[in-house]
Short mmCIF file of C-alpha atoms and ligand atoms in Angstrom, two decimals:
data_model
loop_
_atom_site.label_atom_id
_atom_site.label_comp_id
_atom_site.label_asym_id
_atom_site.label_seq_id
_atom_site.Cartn_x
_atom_site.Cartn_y
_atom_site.Cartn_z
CA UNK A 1 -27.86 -9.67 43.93
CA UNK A 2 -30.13 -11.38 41.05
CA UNK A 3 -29.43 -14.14 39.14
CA UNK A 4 -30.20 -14.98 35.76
CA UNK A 5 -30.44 -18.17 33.73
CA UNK A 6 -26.72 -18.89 31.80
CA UNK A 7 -26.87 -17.74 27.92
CA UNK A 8 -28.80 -19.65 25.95
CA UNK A 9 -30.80 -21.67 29.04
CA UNK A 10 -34.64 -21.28 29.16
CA UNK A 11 -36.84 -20.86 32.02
CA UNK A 12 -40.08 -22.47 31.54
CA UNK A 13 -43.17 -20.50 33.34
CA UNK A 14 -46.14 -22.60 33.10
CA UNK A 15 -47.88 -21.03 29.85
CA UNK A 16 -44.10 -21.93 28.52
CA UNK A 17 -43.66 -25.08 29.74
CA UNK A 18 -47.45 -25.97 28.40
CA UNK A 19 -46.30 -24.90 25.21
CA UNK A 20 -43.16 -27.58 25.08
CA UNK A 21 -45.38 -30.22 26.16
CA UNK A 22 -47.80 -29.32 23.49
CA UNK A 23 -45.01 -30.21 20.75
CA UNK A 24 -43.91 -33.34 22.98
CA UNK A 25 -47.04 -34.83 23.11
CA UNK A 26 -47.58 -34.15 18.97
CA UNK A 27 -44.15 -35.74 18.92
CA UNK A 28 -45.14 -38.83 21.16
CA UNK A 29 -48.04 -39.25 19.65
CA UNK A 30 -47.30 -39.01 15.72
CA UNK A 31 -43.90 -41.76 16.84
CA UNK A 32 -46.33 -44.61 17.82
CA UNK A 33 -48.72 -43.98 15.10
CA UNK A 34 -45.47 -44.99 13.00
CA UNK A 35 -44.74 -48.13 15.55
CA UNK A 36 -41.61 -46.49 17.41
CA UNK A 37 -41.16 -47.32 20.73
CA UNK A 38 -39.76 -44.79 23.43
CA UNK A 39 -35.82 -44.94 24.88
CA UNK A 40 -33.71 -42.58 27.01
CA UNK A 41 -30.10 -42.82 27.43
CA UNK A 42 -27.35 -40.57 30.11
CA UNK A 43 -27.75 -36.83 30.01
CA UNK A 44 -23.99 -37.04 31.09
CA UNK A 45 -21.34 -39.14 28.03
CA UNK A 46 -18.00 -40.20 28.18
CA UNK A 47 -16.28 -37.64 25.46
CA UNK A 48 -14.59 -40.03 23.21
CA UNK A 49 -18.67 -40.67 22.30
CA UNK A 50 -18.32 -37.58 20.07
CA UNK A 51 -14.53 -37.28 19.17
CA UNK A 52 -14.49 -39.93 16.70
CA UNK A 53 -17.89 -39.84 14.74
CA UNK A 54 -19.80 -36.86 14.64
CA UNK A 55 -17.72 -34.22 12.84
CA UNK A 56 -16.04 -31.14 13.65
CA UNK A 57 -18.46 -28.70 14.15
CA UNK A 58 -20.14 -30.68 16.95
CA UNK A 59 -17.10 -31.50 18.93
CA UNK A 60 -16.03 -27.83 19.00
CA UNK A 61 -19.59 -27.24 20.82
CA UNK A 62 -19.10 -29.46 23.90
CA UNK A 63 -20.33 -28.72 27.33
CA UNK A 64 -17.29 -30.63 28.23
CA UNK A 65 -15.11 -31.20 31.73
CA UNK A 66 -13.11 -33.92 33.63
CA UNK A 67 -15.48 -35.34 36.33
CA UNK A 68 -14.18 -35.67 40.12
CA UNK A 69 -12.91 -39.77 38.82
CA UNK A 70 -10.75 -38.01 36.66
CA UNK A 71 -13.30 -38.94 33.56
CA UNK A 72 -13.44 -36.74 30.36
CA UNK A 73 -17.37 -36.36 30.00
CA UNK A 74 -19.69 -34.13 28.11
CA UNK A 75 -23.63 -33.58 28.42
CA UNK A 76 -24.72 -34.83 25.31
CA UNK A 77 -24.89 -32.46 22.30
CA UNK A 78 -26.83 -35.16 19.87
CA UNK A 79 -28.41 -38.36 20.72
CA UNK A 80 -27.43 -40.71 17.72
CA UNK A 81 -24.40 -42.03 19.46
CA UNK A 82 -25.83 -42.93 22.28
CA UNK A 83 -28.67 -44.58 20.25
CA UNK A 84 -25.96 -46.28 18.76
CA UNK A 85 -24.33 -47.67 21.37
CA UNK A 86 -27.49 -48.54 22.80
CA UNK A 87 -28.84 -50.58 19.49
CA UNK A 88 -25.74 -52.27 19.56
CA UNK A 89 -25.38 -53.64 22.45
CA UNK A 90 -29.11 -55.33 22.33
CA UNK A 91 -29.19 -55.67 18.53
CA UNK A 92 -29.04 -59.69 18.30
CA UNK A 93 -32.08 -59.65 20.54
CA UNK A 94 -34.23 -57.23 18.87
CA UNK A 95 -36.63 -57.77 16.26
CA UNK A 96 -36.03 -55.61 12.83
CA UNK A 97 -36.17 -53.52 11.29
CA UNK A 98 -35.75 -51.60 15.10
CA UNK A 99 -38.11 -48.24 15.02
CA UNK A 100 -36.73 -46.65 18.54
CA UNK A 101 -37.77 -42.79 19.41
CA UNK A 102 -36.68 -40.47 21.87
CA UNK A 103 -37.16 -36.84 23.44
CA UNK A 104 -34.16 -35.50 25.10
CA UNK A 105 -32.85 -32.55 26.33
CA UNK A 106 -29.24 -31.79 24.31
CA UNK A 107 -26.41 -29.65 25.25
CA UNK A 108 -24.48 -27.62 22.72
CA UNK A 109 -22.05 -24.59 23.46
CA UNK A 110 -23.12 -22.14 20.67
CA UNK A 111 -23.13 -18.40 20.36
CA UNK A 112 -26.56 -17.89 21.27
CA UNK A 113 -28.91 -16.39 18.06
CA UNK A 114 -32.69 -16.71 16.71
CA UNK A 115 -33.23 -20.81 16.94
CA UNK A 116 -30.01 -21.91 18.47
CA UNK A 117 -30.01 -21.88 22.38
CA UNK A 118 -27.27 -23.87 24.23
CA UNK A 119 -29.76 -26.29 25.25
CA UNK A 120 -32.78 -27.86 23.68
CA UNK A 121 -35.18 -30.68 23.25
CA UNK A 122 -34.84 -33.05 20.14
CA UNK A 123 -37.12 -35.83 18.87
CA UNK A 124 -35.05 -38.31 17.37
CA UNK A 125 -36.16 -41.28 15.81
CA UNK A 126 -34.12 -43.83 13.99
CA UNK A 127 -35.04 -47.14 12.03
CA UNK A 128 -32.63 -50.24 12.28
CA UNK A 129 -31.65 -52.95 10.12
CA UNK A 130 -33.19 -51.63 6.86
CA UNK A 131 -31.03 -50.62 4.13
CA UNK A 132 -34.09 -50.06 1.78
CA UNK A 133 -35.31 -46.79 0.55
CA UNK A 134 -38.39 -47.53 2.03
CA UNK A 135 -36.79 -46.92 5.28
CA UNK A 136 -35.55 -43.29 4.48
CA UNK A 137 -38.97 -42.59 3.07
CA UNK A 138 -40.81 -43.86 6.17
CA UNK A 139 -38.52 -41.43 8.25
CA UNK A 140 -39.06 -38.61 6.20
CA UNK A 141 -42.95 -38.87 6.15
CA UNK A 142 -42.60 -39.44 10.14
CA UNK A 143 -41.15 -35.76 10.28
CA UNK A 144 -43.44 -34.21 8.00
CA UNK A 145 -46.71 -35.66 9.53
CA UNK A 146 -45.26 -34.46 12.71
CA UNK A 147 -45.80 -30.63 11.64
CA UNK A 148 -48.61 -31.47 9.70
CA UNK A 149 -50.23 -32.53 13.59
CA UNK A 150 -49.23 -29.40 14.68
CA UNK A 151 -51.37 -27.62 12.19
CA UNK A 152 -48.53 -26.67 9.97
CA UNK A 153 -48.94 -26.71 6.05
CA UNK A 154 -47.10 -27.53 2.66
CA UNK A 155 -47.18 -23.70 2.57
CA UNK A 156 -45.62 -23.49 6.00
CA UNK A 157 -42.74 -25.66 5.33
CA UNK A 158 -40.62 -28.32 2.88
CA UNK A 159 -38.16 -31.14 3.16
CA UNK A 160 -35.24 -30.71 1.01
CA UNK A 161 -33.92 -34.03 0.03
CA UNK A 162 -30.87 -35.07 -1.49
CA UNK A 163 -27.95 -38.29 -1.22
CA UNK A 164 -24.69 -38.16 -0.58
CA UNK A 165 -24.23 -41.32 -3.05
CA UNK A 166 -25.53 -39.16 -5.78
CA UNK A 167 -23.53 -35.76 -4.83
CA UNK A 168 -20.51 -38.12 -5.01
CA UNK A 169 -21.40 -39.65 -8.13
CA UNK A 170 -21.84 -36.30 -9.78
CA UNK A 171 -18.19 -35.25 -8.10
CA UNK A 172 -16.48 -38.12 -9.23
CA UNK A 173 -18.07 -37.17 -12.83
CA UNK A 174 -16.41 -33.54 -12.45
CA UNK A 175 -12.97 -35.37 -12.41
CA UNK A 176 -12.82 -35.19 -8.49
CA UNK A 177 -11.12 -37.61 -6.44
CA UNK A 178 -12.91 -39.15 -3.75
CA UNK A 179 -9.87 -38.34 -1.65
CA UNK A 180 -11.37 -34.47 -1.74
CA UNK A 181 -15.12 -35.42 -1.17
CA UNK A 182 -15.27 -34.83 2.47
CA UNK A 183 -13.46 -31.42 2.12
CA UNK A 184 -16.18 -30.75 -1.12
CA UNK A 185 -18.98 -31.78 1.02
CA UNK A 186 -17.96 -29.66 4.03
CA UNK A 187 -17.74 -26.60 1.28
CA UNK A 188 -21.11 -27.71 0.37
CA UNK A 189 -22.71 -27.49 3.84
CA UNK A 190 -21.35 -23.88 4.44
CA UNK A 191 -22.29 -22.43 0.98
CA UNK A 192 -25.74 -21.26 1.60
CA UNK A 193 -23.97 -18.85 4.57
CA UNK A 194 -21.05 -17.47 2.72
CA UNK A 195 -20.43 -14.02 0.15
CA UNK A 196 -18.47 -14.70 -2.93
CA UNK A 197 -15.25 -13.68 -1.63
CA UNK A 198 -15.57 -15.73 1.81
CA UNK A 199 -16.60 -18.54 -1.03
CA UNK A 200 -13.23 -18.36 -2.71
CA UNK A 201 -11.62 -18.89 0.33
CA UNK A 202 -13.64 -21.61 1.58
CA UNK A 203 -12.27 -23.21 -1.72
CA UNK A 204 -9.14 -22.41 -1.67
CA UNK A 205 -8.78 -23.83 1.82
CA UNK A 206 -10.18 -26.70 0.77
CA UNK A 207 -7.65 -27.22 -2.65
CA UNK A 208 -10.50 -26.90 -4.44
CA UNK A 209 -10.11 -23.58 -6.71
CA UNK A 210 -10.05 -26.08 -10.20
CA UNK A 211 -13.54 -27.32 -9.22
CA UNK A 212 -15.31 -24.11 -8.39
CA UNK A 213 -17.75 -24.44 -11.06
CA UNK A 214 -18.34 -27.88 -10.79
CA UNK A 215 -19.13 -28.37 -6.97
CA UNK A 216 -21.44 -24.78 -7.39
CA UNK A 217 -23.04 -26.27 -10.41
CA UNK A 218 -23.66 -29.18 -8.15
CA UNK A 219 -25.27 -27.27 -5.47
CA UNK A 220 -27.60 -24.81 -6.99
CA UNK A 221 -29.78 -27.78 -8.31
CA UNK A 222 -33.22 -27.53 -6.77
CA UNK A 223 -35.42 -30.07 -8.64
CA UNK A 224 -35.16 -33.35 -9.52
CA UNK A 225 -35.38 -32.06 -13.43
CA UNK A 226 -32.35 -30.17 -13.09
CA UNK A 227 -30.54 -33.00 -11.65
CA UNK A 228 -31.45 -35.15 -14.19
CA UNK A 229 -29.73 -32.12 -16.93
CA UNK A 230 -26.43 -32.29 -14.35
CA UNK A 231 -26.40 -36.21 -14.54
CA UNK A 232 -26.26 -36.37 -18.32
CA UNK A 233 -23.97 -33.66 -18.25
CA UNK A 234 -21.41 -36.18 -16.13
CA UNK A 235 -22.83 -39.06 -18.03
CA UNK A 236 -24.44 -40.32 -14.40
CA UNK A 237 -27.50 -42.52 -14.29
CA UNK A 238 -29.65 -41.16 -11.71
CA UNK A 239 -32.67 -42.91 -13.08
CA UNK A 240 -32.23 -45.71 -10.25
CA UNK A 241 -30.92 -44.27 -7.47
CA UNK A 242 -32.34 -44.25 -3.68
CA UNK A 243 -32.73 -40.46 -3.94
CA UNK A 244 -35.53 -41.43 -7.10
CA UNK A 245 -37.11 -44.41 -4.88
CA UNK A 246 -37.20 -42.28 -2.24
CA UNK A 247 -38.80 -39.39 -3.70
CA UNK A 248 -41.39 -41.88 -5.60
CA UNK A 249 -42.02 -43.61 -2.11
CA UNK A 250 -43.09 -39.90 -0.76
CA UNK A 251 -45.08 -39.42 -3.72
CA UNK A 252 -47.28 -42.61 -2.85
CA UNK A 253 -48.32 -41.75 0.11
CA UNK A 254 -49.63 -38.49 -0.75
CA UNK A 255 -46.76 -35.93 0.58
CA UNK A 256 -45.04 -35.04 -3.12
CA UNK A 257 -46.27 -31.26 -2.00
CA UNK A 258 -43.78 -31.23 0.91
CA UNK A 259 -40.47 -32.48 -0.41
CA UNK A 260 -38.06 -30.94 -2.98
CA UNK A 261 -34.84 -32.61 -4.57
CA UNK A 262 -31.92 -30.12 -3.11
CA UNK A 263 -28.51 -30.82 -3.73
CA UNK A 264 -27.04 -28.28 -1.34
CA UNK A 265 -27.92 -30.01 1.64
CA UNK A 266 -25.20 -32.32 2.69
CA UNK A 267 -25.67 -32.40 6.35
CA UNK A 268 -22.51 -31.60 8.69
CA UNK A 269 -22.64 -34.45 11.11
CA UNK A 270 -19.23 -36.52 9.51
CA UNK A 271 -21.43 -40.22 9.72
CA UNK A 272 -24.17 -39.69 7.07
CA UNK A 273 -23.86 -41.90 4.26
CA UNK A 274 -26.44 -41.69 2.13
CA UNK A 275 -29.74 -40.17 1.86
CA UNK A 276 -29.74 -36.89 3.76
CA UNK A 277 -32.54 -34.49 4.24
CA UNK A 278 -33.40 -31.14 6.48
CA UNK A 279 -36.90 -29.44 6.86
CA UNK A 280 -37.05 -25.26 6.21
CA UNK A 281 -40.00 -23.37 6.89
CA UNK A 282 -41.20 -22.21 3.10
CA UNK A 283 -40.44 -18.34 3.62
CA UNK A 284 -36.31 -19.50 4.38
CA UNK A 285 -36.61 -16.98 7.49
CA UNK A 286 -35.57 -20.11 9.62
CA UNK A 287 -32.41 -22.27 10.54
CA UNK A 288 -33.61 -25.88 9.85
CA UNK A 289 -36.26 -27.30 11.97
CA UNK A 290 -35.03 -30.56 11.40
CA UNK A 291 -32.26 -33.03 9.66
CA UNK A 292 -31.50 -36.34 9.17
CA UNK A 293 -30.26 -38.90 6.89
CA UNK A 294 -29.06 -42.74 6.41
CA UNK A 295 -25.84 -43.73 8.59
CA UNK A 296 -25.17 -47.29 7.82
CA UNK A 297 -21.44 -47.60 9.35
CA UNK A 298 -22.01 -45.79 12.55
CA UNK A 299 -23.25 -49.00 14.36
CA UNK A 300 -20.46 -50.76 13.16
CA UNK A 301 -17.63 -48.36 14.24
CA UNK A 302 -19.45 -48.15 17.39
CA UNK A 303 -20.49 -51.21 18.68
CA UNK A 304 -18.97 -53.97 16.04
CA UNK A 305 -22.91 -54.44 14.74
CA UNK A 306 -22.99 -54.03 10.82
CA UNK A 307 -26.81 -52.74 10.61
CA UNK A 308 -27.94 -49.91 8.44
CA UNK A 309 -29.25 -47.63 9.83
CA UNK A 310 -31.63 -44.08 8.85
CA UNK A 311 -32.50 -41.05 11.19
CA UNK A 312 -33.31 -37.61 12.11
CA UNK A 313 -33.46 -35.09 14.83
CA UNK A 314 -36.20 -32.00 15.10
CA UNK A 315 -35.66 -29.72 17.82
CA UNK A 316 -38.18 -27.25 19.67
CA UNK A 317 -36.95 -24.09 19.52
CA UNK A 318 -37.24 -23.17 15.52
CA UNK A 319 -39.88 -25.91 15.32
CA UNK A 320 -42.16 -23.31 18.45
CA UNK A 321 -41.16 -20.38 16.68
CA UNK A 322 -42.50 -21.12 13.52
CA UNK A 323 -45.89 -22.44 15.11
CA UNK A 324 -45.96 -19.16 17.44
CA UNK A 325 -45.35 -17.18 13.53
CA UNK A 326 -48.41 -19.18 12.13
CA UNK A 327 -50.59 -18.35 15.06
CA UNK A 328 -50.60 -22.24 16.17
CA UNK A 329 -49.43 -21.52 20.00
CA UNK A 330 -52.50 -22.97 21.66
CA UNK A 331 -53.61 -20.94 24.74
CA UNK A 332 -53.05 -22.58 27.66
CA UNK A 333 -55.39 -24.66 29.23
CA UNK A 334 -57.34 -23.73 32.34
CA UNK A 335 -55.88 -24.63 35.64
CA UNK A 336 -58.86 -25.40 37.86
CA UNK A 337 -62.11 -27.00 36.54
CA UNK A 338 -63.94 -26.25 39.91
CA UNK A 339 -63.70 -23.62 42.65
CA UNK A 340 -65.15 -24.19 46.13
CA UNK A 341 -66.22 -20.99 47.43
CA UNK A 342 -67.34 -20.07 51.39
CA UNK A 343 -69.82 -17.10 52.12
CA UNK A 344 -68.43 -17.34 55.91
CA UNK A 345 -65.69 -18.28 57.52
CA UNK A 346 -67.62 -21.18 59.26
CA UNK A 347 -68.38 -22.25 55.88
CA UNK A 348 -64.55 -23.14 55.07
CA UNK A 349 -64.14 -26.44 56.63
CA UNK A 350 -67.06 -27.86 54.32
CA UNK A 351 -65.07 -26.10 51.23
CA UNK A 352 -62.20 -28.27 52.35
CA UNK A 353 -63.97 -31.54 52.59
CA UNK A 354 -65.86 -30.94 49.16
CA UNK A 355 -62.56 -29.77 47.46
CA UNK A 356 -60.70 -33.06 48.33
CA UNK A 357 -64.03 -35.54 47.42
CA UNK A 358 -64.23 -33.61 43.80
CA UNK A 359 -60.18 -33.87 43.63
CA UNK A 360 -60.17 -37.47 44.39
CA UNK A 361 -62.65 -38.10 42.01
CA UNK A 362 -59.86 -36.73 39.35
CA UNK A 363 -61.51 -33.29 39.07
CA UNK A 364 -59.03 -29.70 39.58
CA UNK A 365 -60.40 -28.22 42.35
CA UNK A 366 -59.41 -25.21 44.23
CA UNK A 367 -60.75 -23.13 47.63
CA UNK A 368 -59.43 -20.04 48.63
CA UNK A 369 -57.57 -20.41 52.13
CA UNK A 370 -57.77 -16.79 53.49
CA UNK A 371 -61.44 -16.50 53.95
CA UNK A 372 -61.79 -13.41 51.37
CA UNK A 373 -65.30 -11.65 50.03
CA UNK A 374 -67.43 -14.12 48.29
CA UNK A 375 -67.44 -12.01 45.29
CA UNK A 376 -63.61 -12.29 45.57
CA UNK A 377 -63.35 -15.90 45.33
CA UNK A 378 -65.52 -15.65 42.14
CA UNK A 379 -63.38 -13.51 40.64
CA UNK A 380 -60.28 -15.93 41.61
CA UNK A 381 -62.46 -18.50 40.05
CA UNK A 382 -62.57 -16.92 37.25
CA UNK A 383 -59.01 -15.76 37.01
CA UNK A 384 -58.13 -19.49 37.24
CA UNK A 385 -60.18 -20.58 34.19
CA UNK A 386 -62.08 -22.70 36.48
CA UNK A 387 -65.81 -23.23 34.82
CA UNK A 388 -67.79 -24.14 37.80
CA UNK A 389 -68.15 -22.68 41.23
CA UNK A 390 -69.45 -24.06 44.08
CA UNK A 391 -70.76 -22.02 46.99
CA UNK A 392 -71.14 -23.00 50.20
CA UNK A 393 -73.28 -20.60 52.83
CA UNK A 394 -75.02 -21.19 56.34
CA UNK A 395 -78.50 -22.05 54.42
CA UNK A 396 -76.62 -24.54 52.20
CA UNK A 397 -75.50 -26.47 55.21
CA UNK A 398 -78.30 -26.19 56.99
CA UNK A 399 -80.23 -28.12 53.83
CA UNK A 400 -77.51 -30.14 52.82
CA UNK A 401 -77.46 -28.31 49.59
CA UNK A 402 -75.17 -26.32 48.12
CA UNK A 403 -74.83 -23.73 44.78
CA UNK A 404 -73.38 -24.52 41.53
CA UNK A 405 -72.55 -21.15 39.18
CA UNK A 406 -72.08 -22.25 35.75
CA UNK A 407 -69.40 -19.38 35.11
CA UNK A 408 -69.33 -19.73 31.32
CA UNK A 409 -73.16 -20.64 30.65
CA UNK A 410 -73.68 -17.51 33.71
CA UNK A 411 -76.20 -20.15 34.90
CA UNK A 412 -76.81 -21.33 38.65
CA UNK A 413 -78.91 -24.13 39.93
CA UNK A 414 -78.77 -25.66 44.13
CA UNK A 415 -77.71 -29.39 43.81
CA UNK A 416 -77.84 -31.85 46.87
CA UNK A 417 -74.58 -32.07 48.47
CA UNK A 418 -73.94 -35.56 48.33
CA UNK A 419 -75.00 -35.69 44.36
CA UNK A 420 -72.70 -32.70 43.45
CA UNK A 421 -69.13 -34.40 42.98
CA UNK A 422 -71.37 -36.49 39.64
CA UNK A 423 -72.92 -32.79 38.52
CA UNK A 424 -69.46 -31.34 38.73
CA UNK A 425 -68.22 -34.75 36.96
CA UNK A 426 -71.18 -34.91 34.43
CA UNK A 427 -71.20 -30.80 33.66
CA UNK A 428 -67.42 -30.52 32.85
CA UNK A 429 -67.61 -34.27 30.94
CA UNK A 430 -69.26 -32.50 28.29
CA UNK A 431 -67.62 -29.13 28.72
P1 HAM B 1 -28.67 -31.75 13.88
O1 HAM B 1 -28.90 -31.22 12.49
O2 HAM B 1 -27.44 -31.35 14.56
O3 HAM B 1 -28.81 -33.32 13.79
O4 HAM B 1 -29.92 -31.31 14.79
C1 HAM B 1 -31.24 -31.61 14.41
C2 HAM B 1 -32.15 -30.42 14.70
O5 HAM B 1 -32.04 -30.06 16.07
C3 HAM B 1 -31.81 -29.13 13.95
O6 HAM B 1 -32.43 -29.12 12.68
C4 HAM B 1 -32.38 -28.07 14.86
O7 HAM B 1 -33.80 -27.90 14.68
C5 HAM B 1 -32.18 -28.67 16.24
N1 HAM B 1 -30.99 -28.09 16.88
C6 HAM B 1 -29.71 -28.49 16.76
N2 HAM B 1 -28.88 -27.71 17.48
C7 HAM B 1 -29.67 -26.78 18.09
C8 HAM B 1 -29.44 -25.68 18.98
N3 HAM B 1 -28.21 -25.38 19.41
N4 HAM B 1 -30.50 -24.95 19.38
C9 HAM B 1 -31.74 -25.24 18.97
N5 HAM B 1 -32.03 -26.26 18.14
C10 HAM B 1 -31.01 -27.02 17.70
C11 HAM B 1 -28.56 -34.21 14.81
O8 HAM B 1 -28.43 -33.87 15.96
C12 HAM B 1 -28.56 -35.65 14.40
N6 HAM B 1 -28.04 -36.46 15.52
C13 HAM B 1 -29.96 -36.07 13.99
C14 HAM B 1 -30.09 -37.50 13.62
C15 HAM B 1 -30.76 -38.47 14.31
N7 HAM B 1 -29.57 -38.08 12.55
C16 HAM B 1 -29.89 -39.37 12.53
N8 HAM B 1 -30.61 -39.62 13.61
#
């Protein structure tokens, strides 16, 4: 019998798992450079969490059952409503606005393709109290500078920005009623991924076949030119809008290269409410390494806290396959800095004592425990990545000294035993 991981689930050897920290720690690290603190929250969510806010297509993808209490739970496909049930319940007490990050792991029951897996990790960071469009902007140049530490390019990828406020507008100019902007928008979202005829359909089963043209016209604009052309079209001022400050606010600090007006992104989560925004790699190979946008009645509807609020979510997987496409996988690092080697089997218990000094002082040592061929060992050394071996023979002990190979210099010198945990220390300090 063998077993598998389920669909979808990764196993994470160590070059793997070095890999997803590599992107965690960019992550961590690019957060507090923006002054976000770190949260966590349940893997493990009472269901009605989901049922009420975040749309359709997320609810269908539960990992979903009734707990042994007789509780409907589900492992959490997104974090935003647990952030905002979290926020909420401390949000008198915090200072604002509130810059809160986060790295889970999220559940979602998918057919399993190229970038969506049934599980994966997310950053998520969200700014409180903030209605401003400074606030979108800051969140938006948080994402980019992410990729940007993980040696990606303006030629490797683009946000494409747009605002629901502004999409509605422009509907509202076509003649529609707001009563059919949620079943517009939800056209909108699936456009990219549908042939004509599936198109039509999508309209008709919206009740939308009179505003074809308008709601298409609407979503092929790419540029912040052609959106002004559409706005006087439908007599809309644009001129003012978040969408422009927020656009302008990107421009400032340097990152106009990365971000592109795009009116077909509308986001399908059902809470957005204004700006919304998802980041492609630039060759449109990809699903969208990451999305976000403003919520400002979320809080509200879930905790009774009327805060604005402005977000986004990047996962792993299409975020590590475009780095692995650019050639920006690191190689893994070594495992052992320093291996102790015996000539004889006598020799070993002074491999053990020296392995354990050059551990504790913070050092990756290794011996090898089976008494093998000195020439063996070195190759094991070697294997391991280790720079530095240490032999230990009858001579050695019988001066108190011992040998230190220099395995990438091919260098070897006899240091005093009691001064070789500092030439191990000082050697791979400037390694
Ligand atoms: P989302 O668009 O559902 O947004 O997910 C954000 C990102 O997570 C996606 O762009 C994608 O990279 C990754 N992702 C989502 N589902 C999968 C999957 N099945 N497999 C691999 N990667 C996936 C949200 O979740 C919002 N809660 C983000 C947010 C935070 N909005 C405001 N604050």
């Amino acid at each position: 019998m063998t077993f598998q991981a389920l669909p979808g689930f990764r196993d994470f050897a160590p070059e793997d798992l070095a890999f997803r920290n590599h992107i965690l720690a960019a992550w961590r690290r690019v957060a507090r450079r923006y002054g976000f603190e770190e949260y966590d929250g349940p893997p493990l969510e009472p269901l009605e969490l989901y049922t009420a806010k975040s749309g359709e297509e997320i609810v269908g993808q539960l990992f979903d059952f009734t707990d042994k209490g007789g509780r409907h739970v589900t492992l959490r496909p997104e974090m935003t409503p647990t952030f905002a049930r979290m926020v909420s319940a401390r949000a008198n007490g915090l200072r604002k606005p509130i810059r809160w990050f986060s790295v889970p792991q999220l559940f979602r029951y998918e057919k399993q393709q190229r970038g969506r897996l049934r599980e994966h990790f997310q950053l998520n960071c969200d700014l409180v109290g903030e209605a401003g469009p400074l606030a979108d902007a800051e969140v938006i140049a948080l994402a980019i500078d992410v990729c940007r530490e993980l040696g990606l390019t303006a030629a490797d990828f683009r946000v494409r920005l747009s605002d629901r406020r502004v999409i509605q507008a422009l509907l509202v100019g076509a003649g529609l009623d707001p009563a059919h902007h949620p079943a517009a928008l939800g056209v909108v979202d699936k456009l990219e991924r549908l042939d004509p005829e599936a198109r039509d359909r999508a309209f008709a089963g919206a009740g939308l076949m009179d505003y074809i043209d308008a709601v298409v016209d609407m979503a092929v604009v790419r540029s912040w030119d052609q959106l002004e052309d559409l706005a006087e079209r439908y007599r809309v001022d644009v001129s003012a809008t978040e969408l422009r400050q927020v656009h302008d606010a990107l421009g400032e600090m340097g990152l106009y290269e990365f971000v592109e007006v795009d009116l077909s992104i509308v986001r399908g989560l059902a809470y957005y409410t204004g700006t919304v925004f998802e980041l492609f790699d630039r060759q449109g190979k990809m699903r969208a390494i990451c999305g976000g946008g403003r919520y400002d009645t979320l809080l509200q509807s879930l905790g009774g806290v009327d805060l604005p609020s402005v977000g986004f979510g990047m996962g792993d997987v299409v975020l590590g396959e475009l780095l692995k496409d650019r050639g920006l996988r690191p190689a893994a690092a070594a495992g052992t800095e320093v291996m102790v080697a015996a000539v004889t089997a006598e020799d070993l218990p002074a491999t053990l004592g020296l392995a354990h000094e050059l551990r504790d002082a913070g050092l990756a040592a290794e011996y090898a425990m089976n008494g093998v061929a000195l020439g063996k060992q070195l190759r094991q050394a070697d294997a391991r990545g280790a720079r530095l071996a240490v032999v230990i023979g009858p001579d050695d002990r019988a001066t108190g000294m011992v040998q230190v190979k220099d395995l990438h210099e091919k260098t070897q010198v006899a240091v005093a035993r009691d001064a070789v945990v500092a030439h191990c220390t000082a050697t791979l300090g400037t390694s």
